[in-house]
Structures are given as C-alpha cells and as structure tokens.
Short mmCIF file of C-alpha atoms and ligand atoms in Angstrom, two decimals:
data_model
loop_
_atom_site.label_atom_id
_atom_site.label_comp_id
_atom_site.label_asym_id
_atom_site.label_seq_id
_atom_site.Cartn_x
_atom_site.Cartn_y
_atom_site.Cartn_z
CA UNK L 1 93.93 -21.99 -15.98
CA UNK L 2 91.04 -24.21 -16.92
CA UNK L 3 87.90 -24.33 -14.79
CA UNK L 4 87.17 -27.61 -13.03
CA UNK L 5 84.17 -29.48 -14.44
CA UNK L 6 81.50 -31.44 -12.61
CA UNK L 7 82.35 -35.08 -11.87
CA UNK L 8 80.99 -37.39 -14.59
CA UNK L 9 77.52 -38.70 -13.81
CA UNK L 10 76.72 -36.08 -11.18
CA UNK L 11 74.35 -33.13 -11.37
CA UNK L 12 74.20 -29.62 -9.92
CA UNK L 13 70.73 -28.77 -8.65
CA UNK L 14 70.39 -25.05 -9.27
CA UNK L 15 66.78 -24.98 -8.16
CA UNK L 16 65.35 -27.45 -5.67
CA UNK L 17 61.68 -26.41 -5.58
CA UNK L 18 60.34 -29.65 -7.07
CA UNK L 19 62.81 -31.81 -5.14
CA UNK L 20 61.73 -30.20 -1.86
CA UNK L 21 58.05 -30.45 -2.83
CA UNK L 22 58.45 -34.22 -3.33
CA UNK L 23 60.16 -34.61 0.05
CA UNK L 24 57.52 -32.55 1.86
CA UNK L 25 54.65 -34.37 0.16
CA UNK L 26 56.20 -37.75 0.95
CA UNK L 27 56.81 -36.80 4.57
CA UNK L 28 53.16 -35.82 5.02
CA UNK L 29 51.91 -38.89 3.22
CA UNK L 30 53.99 -41.48 5.09
CA UNK L 31 53.27 -39.88 8.44
CA UNK L 32 49.68 -41.05 7.88
CA UNK L 33 51.03 -44.59 7.58
CA UNK L 34 53.08 -44.16 10.77
CA UNK L 35 56.54 -44.04 9.22
CA UNK L 36 59.17 -41.94 10.98
CA UNK L 37 62.29 -40.40 9.50
CA UNK L 38 65.79 -41.72 10.12
CA UNK L 39 69.13 -40.94 8.56
CA UNK L 40 72.24 -43.09 8.17
CA UNK L 41 75.79 -42.14 7.11
CA UNK L 42 76.88 -41.88 3.50
CA UNK L 43 80.04 -43.91 4.23
CA UNK L 44 79.75 -47.54 5.29
CA UNK L 45 81.93 -50.64 5.42
CA UNK L 46 82.20 -52.35 2.03
CA UNK L 47 81.49 -55.64 3.78
CA UNK L 48 77.94 -54.46 4.59
CA UNK L 49 77.05 -54.45 0.90
CA UNK L 50 79.09 -57.50 -0.07
CA UNK L 51 77.22 -59.62 2.43
CA UNK L 52 73.76 -58.39 1.54
CA UNK L 53 73.50 -57.20 -2.07
CA UNK L 54 75.59 -60.14 -3.33
CA UNK L 55 79.23 -60.18 -4.46
CA UNK L 56 78.26 -60.94 -8.05
CA UNK L 57 75.69 -58.20 -8.49
CA UNK L 58 76.71 -55.34 -10.79
CA UNK L 59 76.41 -52.89 -7.91
CA UNK L 60 78.98 -54.68 -5.76
CA UNK L 61 81.27 -56.13 -8.43
CA UNK L 62 81.55 -53.11 -10.73
CA UNK L 63 79.90 -49.98 -9.39
CA UNK L 64 81.17 -49.33 -5.87
CA UNK L 65 82.90 -46.05 -5.03
CA UNK L 66 85.60 -47.36 -2.72
CA UNK L 67 87.33 -45.13 -0.19
CA UNK L 68 90.77 -46.37 0.62
CA UNK L 69 93.70 -44.48 1.98
CA UNK L 70 97.30 -45.48 2.63
CA UNK L 71 96.98 -44.73 6.36
CA UNK L 72 93.75 -46.55 7.03
CA UNK L 73 93.01 -50.25 6.80
CA UNK L 74 89.29 -49.51 6.84
CA UNK L 75 87.55 -50.76 3.77
CA UNK L 76 84.94 -48.09 3.30
CA UNK L 77 82.71 -47.05 0.43
CA UNK L 78 80.06 -44.53 -0.50
CA UNK L 79 76.71 -46.23 0.00
CA UNK L 80 75.12 -47.54 -3.23
CA UNK L 81 71.73 -48.00 -1.55
CA UNK L 82 70.06 -47.57 1.83
CA UNK L 83 68.39 -50.87 2.75
CA UNK L 84 71.46 -52.64 4.14
CA UNK L 85 72.51 -49.50 6.08
CA UNK L 86 69.00 -49.16 7.55
CA UNK L 87 69.06 -52.79 8.69
CA UNK L 88 72.58 -52.27 10.08
CA UNK L 89 71.29 -49.29 12.08
CA UNK L 90 68.29 -51.30 13.29
CA UNK L 91 70.48 -54.17 14.49
CA UNK L 92 72.83 -51.74 16.19
CA UNK L 93 69.98 -50.14 18.18
CA UNK L 94 67.69 -53.17 18.41
CA UNK L 95 64.59 -51.18 19.31
CA UNK L 96 61.87 -52.90 21.32
CA UNK L 97 59.39 -52.73 18.45
CA UNK L 98 59.52 -53.28 14.74
CA UNK L 99 60.48 -50.31 12.58
CA UNK L 100 58.60 -48.34 9.93
CA UNK L 101 61.13 -45.80 8.77
CA UNK L 102 62.04 -43.68 5.82
CA UNK L 103 65.13 -41.71 4.86
CA UNK L 104 66.39 -39.76 1.89
CA UNK L 105 69.73 -38.73 0.49
CA UNK L 106 72.44 -39.39 -2.08
CA UNK L 107 73.48 -42.87 -3.25
CA UNK L 108 76.53 -43.65 -5.40
CA UNK L 109 76.98 -46.19 -8.19
CA UNK L 110 79.68 -46.07 -10.85
CA UNK L 111 77.25 -46.77 -13.70
CA UNK L 112 77.51 -45.58 -17.29
CA UNK L 113 75.71 -42.22 -17.12
CA UNK L 114 72.69 -41.61 -19.34
CA UNK L 115 69.26 -39.98 -19.05
CA UNK L 116 67.88 -40.96 -15.65
CA UNK L 117 71.05 -42.80 -14.67
CA UNK L 118 73.66 -40.99 -12.60
CA UNK L 119 76.67 -41.88 -10.48
CA UNK L 120 75.37 -39.77 -7.64
CA UNK L 121 71.59 -39.94 -7.43
CA UNK L 122 69.05 -39.48 -4.68
CA UNK L 123 66.54 -41.85 -3.17
CA UNK L 124 63.67 -41.76 -0.76
CA UNK L 125 63.95 -45.06 1.00
CA UNK L 126 61.23 -46.75 3.06
CA UNK L 127 61.65 -49.87 5.14
CA UNK L 128 59.33 -51.98 7.30
CA UNK L 129 61.61 -54.07 9.51
CA UNK L 130 60.22 -56.98 11.48
CA UNK L 131 57.03 -58.07 9.73
CA UNK L 132 56.44 -61.36 7.96
CA UNK L 133 52.84 -60.79 6.90
CA UNK L 134 52.29 -60.53 3.16
CA UNK L 135 49.47 -58.10 3.97
CA UNK L 136 52.24 -55.68 4.97
CA UNK L 137 53.55 -55.94 1.38
CA UNK L 138 50.08 -55.02 0.11
CA UNK L 139 50.00 -52.07 2.52
CA UNK L 140 53.45 -50.77 1.50
CA UNK L 141 52.69 -51.05 -2.22
CA UNK L 142 49.34 -49.33 -1.68
CA UNK L 143 51.02 -46.51 0.26
CA UNK L 144 53.38 -45.91 -2.69
CA UNK L 145 50.64 -46.27 -5.29
CA UNK L 146 48.45 -43.72 -3.50
CA UNK L 147 51.41 -41.34 -3.26
CA UNK L 148 52.10 -41.47 -7.00
CA UNK L 149 48.45 -41.46 -8.10
CA UNK L 150 46.71 -39.24 -5.55
CA UNK L 151 49.36 -36.91 -4.18
CA UNK L 152 51.48 -36.48 -7.32
CA UNK L 153 48.71 -37.12 -9.89
CA UNK L 154 50.94 -39.34 -12.05
CA UNK L 155 48.91 -41.08 -14.73
CA UNK L 156 51.76 -42.46 -16.81
CA UNK L 157 52.93 -44.95 -14.15
CA UNK L 158 52.44 -48.71 -14.14
CA UNK L 159 53.02 -51.07 -11.26
CA UNK L 160 54.68 -54.39 -12.05
CA UNK L 161 54.86 -57.15 -9.47
CA UNK L 162 56.40 -60.59 -9.25
CA UNK L 163 56.95 -63.24 -6.60
CA UNK L 164 60.33 -64.89 -6.08
CA UNK L 165 59.08 -67.39 -3.51
CA UNK L 166 61.03 -68.48 -0.46
CA UNK L 167 64.82 -68.80 -0.58
CA UNK L 168 64.33 -72.55 -1.06
CA UNK L 169 61.92 -71.96 -3.95
CA UNK L 170 64.52 -69.69 -5.49
CA UNK L 171 67.25 -72.31 -5.16
CA UNK L 172 65.05 -74.93 -6.82
CA UNK L 173 64.13 -72.49 -9.56
CA UNK L 174 67.80 -71.60 -10.14
CA UNK L 175 68.45 -75.30 -10.76
CA UNK L 176 65.66 -75.39 -13.36
CA UNK L 177 67.09 -72.32 -15.09
CA UNK L 178 70.52 -73.92 -15.09
CA UNK L 179 69.17 -77.02 -16.82
CA UNK L 180 67.45 -74.74 -19.35
CA UNK L 181 70.59 -72.69 -20.02
CA UNK L 182 72.71 -75.82 -20.38
CA UNK L 183 70.35 -76.89 -23.15
CA UNK L 184 70.57 -73.70 -25.26
CA UNK L 185 73.29 -72.15 -27.39
CA UNK L 186 74.33 -68.62 -28.30
CA UNK L 187 74.06 -66.73 -25.00
CA UNK L 188 76.58 -63.93 -24.45
CA UNK L 189 79.81 -64.18 -22.43
CA UNK L 190 78.36 -62.19 -19.52
CA UNK L 191 75.46 -64.61 -19.26
CA UNK L 192 77.88 -67.55 -19.42
CA UNK L 193 79.70 -66.04 -16.45
CA UNK L 194 76.42 -65.32 -14.62
CA UNK L 195 75.34 -68.90 -15.22
CA UNK L 196 78.08 -70.10 -12.89
CA UNK L 197 78.08 -67.27 -10.39
CA UNK L 198 74.51 -66.06 -10.02
CA UNK L 199 72.29 -67.60 -12.62
CA UNK L 200 69.10 -65.55 -12.08
CA UNK L 201 71.02 -62.42 -13.10
CA UNK L 202 70.91 -63.68 -16.72
CA UNK L 203 67.38 -62.26 -16.94
CA UNK L 204 68.83 -58.73 -16.51
CA UNK L 205 70.79 -59.14 -19.76
CA UNK L 206 69.92 -56.50 -22.38
CA UNK L 207 71.41 -58.49 -25.28
CA UNK L 208 68.49 -59.08 -27.74
CA UNK L 209 69.70 -62.62 -28.64
CA UNK L 210 69.80 -63.60 -24.97
CA UNK L 211 66.41 -61.97 -24.35
CA UNK L 212 64.92 -63.99 -27.20
CA UNK L 213 66.38 -67.24 -25.84
CA UNK L 214 65.08 -66.53 -22.31
CA UNK L 215 61.50 -66.14 -23.57
CA UNK L 216 61.30 -69.93 -23.34
CA UNK L 217 62.98 -70.20 -19.92
CA UNK L 218 60.98 -71.54 -16.97
CA UNK L 219 59.07 -68.89 -15.01
CA UNK L 220 59.47 -68.52 -11.25
CA UNK L 221 55.77 -68.17 -10.42
CA UNK L 222 55.08 -71.49 -12.17
CA UNK L 223 57.39 -73.25 -9.69
CA UNK L 224 56.38 -71.89 -6.30
CA UNK L 225 55.87 -74.15 -3.28
CA UNK L 226 52.25 -74.49 -2.10
CA UNK L 227 52.86 -72.05 0.75
CA UNK L 228 54.46 -69.43 -1.50
CA UNK L 229 51.69 -69.88 -4.06
CA UNK L 230 49.16 -69.05 -1.33
CA UNK L 231 51.03 -65.88 -0.36
CA UNK L 232 51.40 -64.84 -4.00
CA UNK L 233 47.65 -65.18 -4.49
CA UNK L 234 46.99 -63.35 -1.22
CA UNK L 235 49.13 -60.40 -2.36
CA UNK L 236 47.23 -60.08 -5.63
CA UNK L 237 43.85 -60.41 -3.92
CA UNK L 238 44.66 -57.75 -1.35
CA UNK L 239 46.01 -55.31 -3.93
CA UNK L 240 42.83 -55.78 -5.97
CA UNK L 241 40.75 -55.30 -2.84
CA UNK L 242 42.45 -51.94 -2.35
CA UNK L 243 41.90 -51.05 -6.05
CA UNK L 244 45.62 -50.97 -6.81
CA UNK L 245 46.13 -51.64 -10.51
CA UNK L 246 49.10 -53.87 -11.30
CA UNK L 247 50.43 -56.23 -13.92
CA UNK L 248 52.45 -59.37 -13.30
CA UNK L 249 55.92 -59.29 -14.82
CA UNK L 250 57.25 -62.84 -14.38
CA UNK L 251 60.74 -61.72 -15.51
CA UNK L 252 61.11 -59.07 -12.81
CA UNK L 253 63.99 -60.25 -10.58
CA UNK L 254 65.53 -56.88 -9.49
CA UNK L 255 69.25 -56.24 -9.44
CA UNK L 256 70.04 -56.99 -5.79
CA UNK L 257 70.35 -60.44 -4.24
CA UNK L 258 68.61 -59.94 -0.92
CA UNK L 259 65.05 -60.22 -2.20
CA UNK L 260 62.65 -63.10 -1.66
CA UNK L 261 58.88 -63.34 -2.18
CA UNK L 262 57.42 -59.99 -3.30
CA UNK L 263 59.29 -57.77 -5.76
CA UNK L 264 57.82 -54.77 -7.54
CA UNK L 265 58.62 -51.71 -9.64
CA UNK L 266 56.74 -48.60 -10.65
CA UNK L 267 57.70 -47.81 -14.23
CA UNK L 268 56.89 -45.02 -16.65
CA UNK L 269 57.14 -45.16 -20.44
CA UNK L 270 58.20 -41.51 -20.27
CA UNK L 271 61.59 -42.51 -18.86
CA UNK L 272 62.97 -44.50 -21.80
CA UNK L 273 65.49 -47.27 -21.07
CA UNK L 274 65.79 -46.51 -17.33
CA UNK L 275 62.06 -46.77 -16.82
CA UNK L 276 61.75 -47.66 -13.10
CA UNK L 277 61.32 -44.74 -10.73
CA UNK L 278 60.61 -46.87 -7.69
CA UNK L 279 61.53 -50.43 -6.81
CA UNK L 280 61.45 -52.71 -3.84
CA UNK L 281 60.44 -55.96 -2.28
CA UNK L 282 60.74 -58.30 0.67
CA UNK L 283 64.08 -59.32 2.18
CA UNK L 284 63.44 -61.77 4.99
CA UNK L 285 67.04 -62.91 5.51
CA UNK L 286 68.97 -59.68 5.39
CA UNK L 287 69.21 -59.40 9.20
CA UNK L 288 70.56 -62.98 9.36
CA UNK L 289 73.11 -62.15 6.68
CA UNK L 290 74.30 -59.29 8.86
CA UNK L 291 74.89 -61.65 11.77
CA UNK L 292 71.67 -61.17 13.73
CA UNK L 293 70.77 -64.14 15.95
CA UNK L 294 67.11 -63.31 15.55
CA UNK L 295 65.42 -63.14 12.15
CA UNK L 296 63.69 -59.93 11.14
CA UNK L 297 61.61 -60.52 8.03
CA UNK L 298 61.32 -57.15 6.32
CA UNK L 299 60.37 -55.26 3.19
CA UNK L 300 60.86 -51.87 1.63
CA UNK L 301 61.22 -49.75 -1.46
CA UNK L 302 63.20 -46.84 -2.82
CA UNK L 303 62.07 -44.00 -5.06
CA UNK L 304 64.65 -42.54 -7.44
CA UNK L 305 64.10 -38.81 -6.96
CA UNK L 306 65.73 -37.71 -10.25
CA UNK L 307 63.60 -40.19 -12.21
CA UNK L 308 60.46 -39.16 -10.34
CA UNK L 309 61.26 -35.54 -11.24
CA UNK L 310 61.52 -36.54 -14.92
CA UNK L 311 58.09 -38.21 -14.66
CA UNK L 312 56.62 -35.09 -13.05
CA UNK L 313 58.11 -32.58 -15.51
CA UNK L 314 55.22 -32.68 -18.03
CA UNK L 315 52.52 -32.46 -15.33
CA UNK L 316 53.94 -29.73 -13.11
CA UNK L 317 50.83 -27.56 -13.68
CA UNK L 318 48.65 -30.14 -11.95
CA UNK L 319 50.76 -30.00 -8.78
CA UNK L 320 50.23 -27.49 -6.00
CA UNK L 321 53.86 -26.36 -6.02
CA UNK L 322 54.39 -23.57 -3.49
CA UNK L 323 54.35 -20.12 -5.10
CA UNK L 324 57.38 -17.96 -4.31
CA UNK L 325 56.60 -15.22 -1.80
CA UNK L 326 56.75 -11.56 -2.97
CA UNK L 327 60.33 -10.34 -3.03
CA UNK L 328 61.39 -6.92 -1.70
CA UNK L 329 64.72 -5.46 -2.82
CA UNK L 330 66.42 -2.70 -0.88
CA UNK L 331 68.54 -0.39 -3.02
CA UNK L 332 70.91 2.02 -1.29
CA UNK L 333 72.07 4.62 -3.83
CA UNK L 334 75.48 5.05 -2.21
CA UNK L 335 77.66 3.29 0.35
CA UNK L 336 76.59 5.89 2.95
CA UNK L 337 73.08 4.38 2.87
CA UNK L 338 74.30 0.79 3.41
CA UNK L 339 73.93 0.86 7.23
CA UNK L 340 70.36 2.12 6.87
CA UNK L 341 69.74 -0.58 4.24
CA UNK L 342 70.95 -3.22 6.70
CA UNK L 343 68.60 -1.93 9.42
CA UNK L 344 65.66 -1.82 7.01
CA UNK L 345 66.42 -5.37 5.78
CA UNK L 346 66.60 -6.57 9.38
CA UNK L 347 63.20 -5.00 10.10
CA UNK L 348 61.62 -6.62 7.04
CA UNK L 349 63.16 -10.04 7.83
CA UNK L 350 61.83 -9.81 11.39
CA UNK L 351 58.39 -9.11 9.92
CA UNK L 352 58.64 -12.28 7.82
CA UNK L 353 59.02 -10.53 4.43
CA UNK L 354 61.39 -12.03 1.84
CA UNK L 355 63.96 -9.31 1.38
CA UNK L 356 67.30 -8.88 -0.34
CA UNK L 357 69.57 -5.86 -0.42
CA UNK L 358 71.89 -4.75 -3.25
CA UNK L 359 74.97 -3.54 -1.38
CA UNK L 360 77.59 -3.37 -4.11
CA UNK L 361 77.11 0.23 -5.18
CA UNK L 362 75.58 -0.36 -8.62
CA UNK L 363 73.73 2.34 -10.52
CA UNK L 364 69.97 2.60 -9.91
CA UNK L 365 69.36 1.57 -13.52
CA UNK L 366 71.35 -1.63 -13.20
CA UNK L 367 69.81 -2.43 -9.79
CA UNK L 368 66.33 -2.04 -11.33
CA UNK L 369 67.29 -4.35 -14.16
CA UNK L 370 68.53 -7.00 -11.71
CA UNK L 371 65.42 -6.67 -9.53
CA UNK L 372 63.25 -7.14 -12.62
CA UNK L 373 65.14 -10.30 -13.60
CA UNK L 374 64.62 -11.64 -10.09
CA UNK L 375 60.87 -10.99 -10.34
CA UNK L 376 60.88 -8.56 -7.40
CA UNK L 377 57.51 -7.17 -6.26
CA UNK L 378 58.85 -3.91 -4.81
CA UNK L 379 62.06 -1.91 -4.84
CA UNK L 380 62.86 0.06 -1.68
CA UNK L 381 65.16 2.91 -2.68
CA UNK L 382 67.30 4.70 -0.12
CA UNK L 383 69.10 7.87 -1.28
CA UNK L 384 70.56 10.81 0.52
CA UNK L 385 67.21 12.64 0.78
CA UNK L 386 65.35 9.54 2.06
CA UNK L 387 68.05 9.11 4.68
CA UNK L 388 67.62 12.73 5.76
CA UNK L 389 63.78 12.55 5.84
CA UNK L 390 63.58 9.08 7.45
CA UNK L 391 61.64 7.81 4.44
CA UNK L 392 61.97 5.09 1.80
CA UNK L 393 60.99 5.43 -1.85
CA UNK L 394 58.79 2.36 -2.41
CA UNK L 395 58.41 1.39 -6.07
CA UNK L 396 55.86 -1.15 -7.27
CA UNK L 397 57.74 -3.15 -9.90
CA UNK L 398 54.56 -4.22 -11.72
CA UNK L 399 52.90 -0.80 -12.11
CA UNK L 400 55.93 1.44 -11.83
CA UNK L 401 54.09 3.57 -9.20
CA UNK L 402 56.29 4.92 -6.47
CA UNK L 403 55.66 6.62 -3.16
CA UNK L 404 57.77 8.03 -0.30
CA UNK L 405 56.85 6.19 2.90
CA UNK L 406 58.06 6.90 6.44
CA UNK L 407 60.60 4.25 7.41
CA UNK L 408 58.57 3.30 10.50
CA UNK L 409 55.50 2.63 8.32
CA UNK L 410 57.17 0.53 5.60
CA UNK L 411 56.24 -2.89 6.98
CA UNK L 412 52.56 -2.05 7.43
CA UNK L 413 52.52 -0.36 3.96
CA UNK L 414 54.00 -3.47 2.29
CA UNK L 415 51.68 -5.79 4.18
CA UNK L 416 48.68 -3.92 2.75
P1 HAM D 501 67.10 -50.07 -6.82
O1 HAM D 501 66.11 -50.64 -7.78
O2 HAM D 501 68.51 -50.39 -7.05
O3 HAM D 501 66.65 -50.54 -5.37
O4 HAM D 501 66.92 -48.51 -6.79
C1 HAM D 501 65.67 -47.92 -6.53
C2 HAM D 501 65.42 -46.78 -7.49
O5 HAM D 501 66.52 -45.85 -7.43
C3 HAM D 501 65.36 -47.19 -8.95
O6 HAM D 501 64.05 -47.64 -9.29
C4 HAM D 501 65.70 -45.88 -9.64
O7 HAM D 501 64.55 -45.05 -9.71
C5 HAM D 501 66.68 -45.25 -8.70
N1 HAM D 501 68.06 -45.47 -9.19
C6 HAM D 501 68.81 -46.59 -9.06
N2 HAM D 501 70.01 -46.41 -9.65
C7 HAM D 501 70.01 -45.17 -10.18
C8 HAM D 501 70.96 -44.38 -10.90
N3 HAM D 501 72.17 -44.83 -11.21
N4 HAM D 501 70.61 -43.12 -11.29
C9 HAM D 501 69.39 -42.63 -10.97
N5 HAM D 501 68.45 -43.31 -10.28
C10 HAM D 501 68.76 -44.56 -9.89
C11 HAM D 501 67.29 -50.21 -4.24
O8 HAM D 501 68.16 -49.37 -4.14
C12 HAM D 501 66.74 -50.92 -3.02
N6 HAM D 501 67.53 -50.53 -1.86
C13 HAM D 501 65.27 -50.57 -2.84
C14 HAM D 501 64.69 -51.22 -1.63
C15 HAM D 501 64.42 -50.64 -0.45
N7 HAM D 501 64.35 -52.51 -1.55
C16 HAM D 501 63.90 -52.75 -0.31
N8 HAM D 501 63.95 -51.61 0.36
#
C-alpha cells in the first residue's frame, strides 16, 4: 500500500519555534497599541467573501475551497482571508466601542503553489474597525513598521504605499483607464475580460507586453478629488513625522476589491516573485456591503507568516529566540524499573524540569545514542541496583561524568 502524501500546496511544520516566536513578539507589540486578540471560524458562508472581496477577484472566482455536501444546502467555504470574517463578527456583536483586534490562523486559497505561495498559509490579521481618521492609517502602518524594524530587526524590507481615493474617485479613475485601454492594442485575453468586469485588476497582470502598455496608463494619485488629495498628503506627512520610510508605488492596487484610500505593502527582495509579506489598507464600505445600516469606516493589514519566516531565515542570529531548556532523560534498564521511572518523571515535571523517559526497553547503548541526538543535558539511569538502593545514576551528557544520587535528592542536585 502506498503512503498518503501531503495535500498539494500545504506544509507540515515539524518545528514551530520561529512561528511561535513571531506570534509572541506580535502579541506583546500590539498590546502596547491596545489591540486585543479575537478568533473567528475557519468555515464561513461563501456569500461573505463574494459580497466583499468582489466576485471577479482571483480569490473569489478561482481560488475558493468550497465545502458542499449532498445533504446540506449551506454554501460554505474555507476562509481565504480574515478581514470580512472579522467585520462579520463585529456586526454580529455590535460592541459599544470601535474595535482594535488581531487574530491569527490558517487561510486557504487554491493558488498555483510556489516558493512563498501555498494553498494553506497562515496570517496574522489586524483590524481597526470604526475609525475614519487617516491618522489612524499612519498609526497602523507605523505599528507594523516598528514591529518589522525594531522587534524583528528586518533590514531588507521596504514599505510601498498608494492612495486609491474615495469610491467615487475610483469610479472616475476606472472610466479614465477604460478610455486608455480602448485606445491601445495587444493586451492579453485575461486583461480583455478584466476590462469589462473589473478594469483596475488589469494592473495585476504579469504579462510583460501588458505591463509595458500600462506604463503609459493614467495614474490614480494624479486624479484624486481635492479632499482625497488632502488625505493622501496628510498620510505621507504623518508617516514622515514618525520617521517611517516609504516609497509611493502608484500601481499598487491590491488583489481584493474592498479597499479605498490607503493601500500598502511591506515587500522584501529576498522573497522573489511573491515579494509581499504584509499587505493592507482602508475599507470604509465593507460594513455597508455586509448589510450594516450604520457605516463603519475601517482599516487593517495581514502578515503572511510563512513569508515573514522566509524573510527572517538569514537573520535568525540577531533574534532573541528562546533557548531550549536543559533536557533530562530517564532510562530504566528493564521493564521492572518503569514504574519507578514514571514516579521520577512525575517528580521532575512537578519541579518544572523538562523531562522525557525512554520506556520501550532499549539497550543502554541505544538509549544513550538517542539521548545524544536529542541534545539531552543529563541521563538518569535506573537499574536493578539503583532501584534497590533508592538511588539514580545521573550522567552528565557533556562531560560523561556520572554519580549515584539518592532519589530524594535528584531535583536539588539537577537544579545545582
Ligand atoms: P492579502 O494581500 O491577500 O491581504 O494577504 C496578506 C498577506 O498574506 C500577503 O502579503 C502574503 O504575505 C500572505 N499571503 C497571501 N496569499 C498567500 C499564499 N497563497 N501563500 C502564502 N502567503 C500568502 C489580505 O488577506 C487582507 N485580508 C489583508 C487586510 C487586512 N486588509 C485589511 N485588513
């Protein structure tokens, strides 16, 4: 019989030290900014994403993992992102105050897998729900920038920002782009389709011919209303005031339809084609799109944890990753010593010492070899004579020194 392989585009995490370090560091960091943690389900109604991300986005039209069964009429899916679910949760609870929340967990998109692009990936997602001030955008971006620069010491990252204007600005701009596209020739079939369905998506096209043609297309920030122009300038001034380095990428539109005004991405050249490890922006109408009678202008961002881990790989030495605690291995020499081994392990666990016991009756030689591979600090050997004398043979795995210690004194001996 053949073994069953991993599902395409997914990963097994065999060691989660760095992953956990990122989560802990983020938790500490965002607590300073008064974010609290929430969690929403992995399954949601498909309609939630259709209404918010846009029916013609790649995520909704091609990449959804749909869950349908013969018995159920529910149209469910695995969540491709966490912003719409967070807003759904907010509208369901309708708390008295605005929300500053973060969550983390797996997201699912049926994309073509490659380095940094998976079908199940993990995000840390932050949302500020119920704030219309552009200063809040500056604060959120600064919070993320400080996290990457100060807490994680990333030097290879660059922040790109753009401004999509109000929804009306965007409509007017889409018209200008349409006129431009109608006047050119040679764009690919996908772009021709996007032209009719969701014209701003043409800027996501990777086809070099299309890219070349779009170099001459009108630019959103050249066509902002006076009010949007003021906010766009305010954002840049406030980021500069807070010493956040950024560059303006006028072609940054992001792949989801709910954005207006501010959009941004943190990118790293280290990542290759999938170079964004964090992206976000403002989404002032998402609550309305979900049927809310009241508007909740909001903004947020998501960090791709796998991509962030790739960025951190070369600079792990500069991070204060927690060192593993010393490991103690209990080695009963025969099954008769197993009960004593269990009692000794229980005593060591109660004393807060990281302890494992080899209970499968291996030879001492093979147990020593295993303990060495595990990087154990001490071996605690229990044979017939130790059992009789109420002692343990404690062996220092680094020096090879060994000593018989009374069982009652083992914890204090190891603590020394
Ligand atoms: P997004 O740009 O689609 O935005 O995803 C955010 C980040 O998740 C990306 O920058 C990337 O690091 C990571 N990511 C996305 N797709 C994949 C994939 N297939 N494999 C690995 N990593 C991936 C959102 O999801 C928005 N909900 C962000 C947001 C929050 N906007 C406002 N609030």
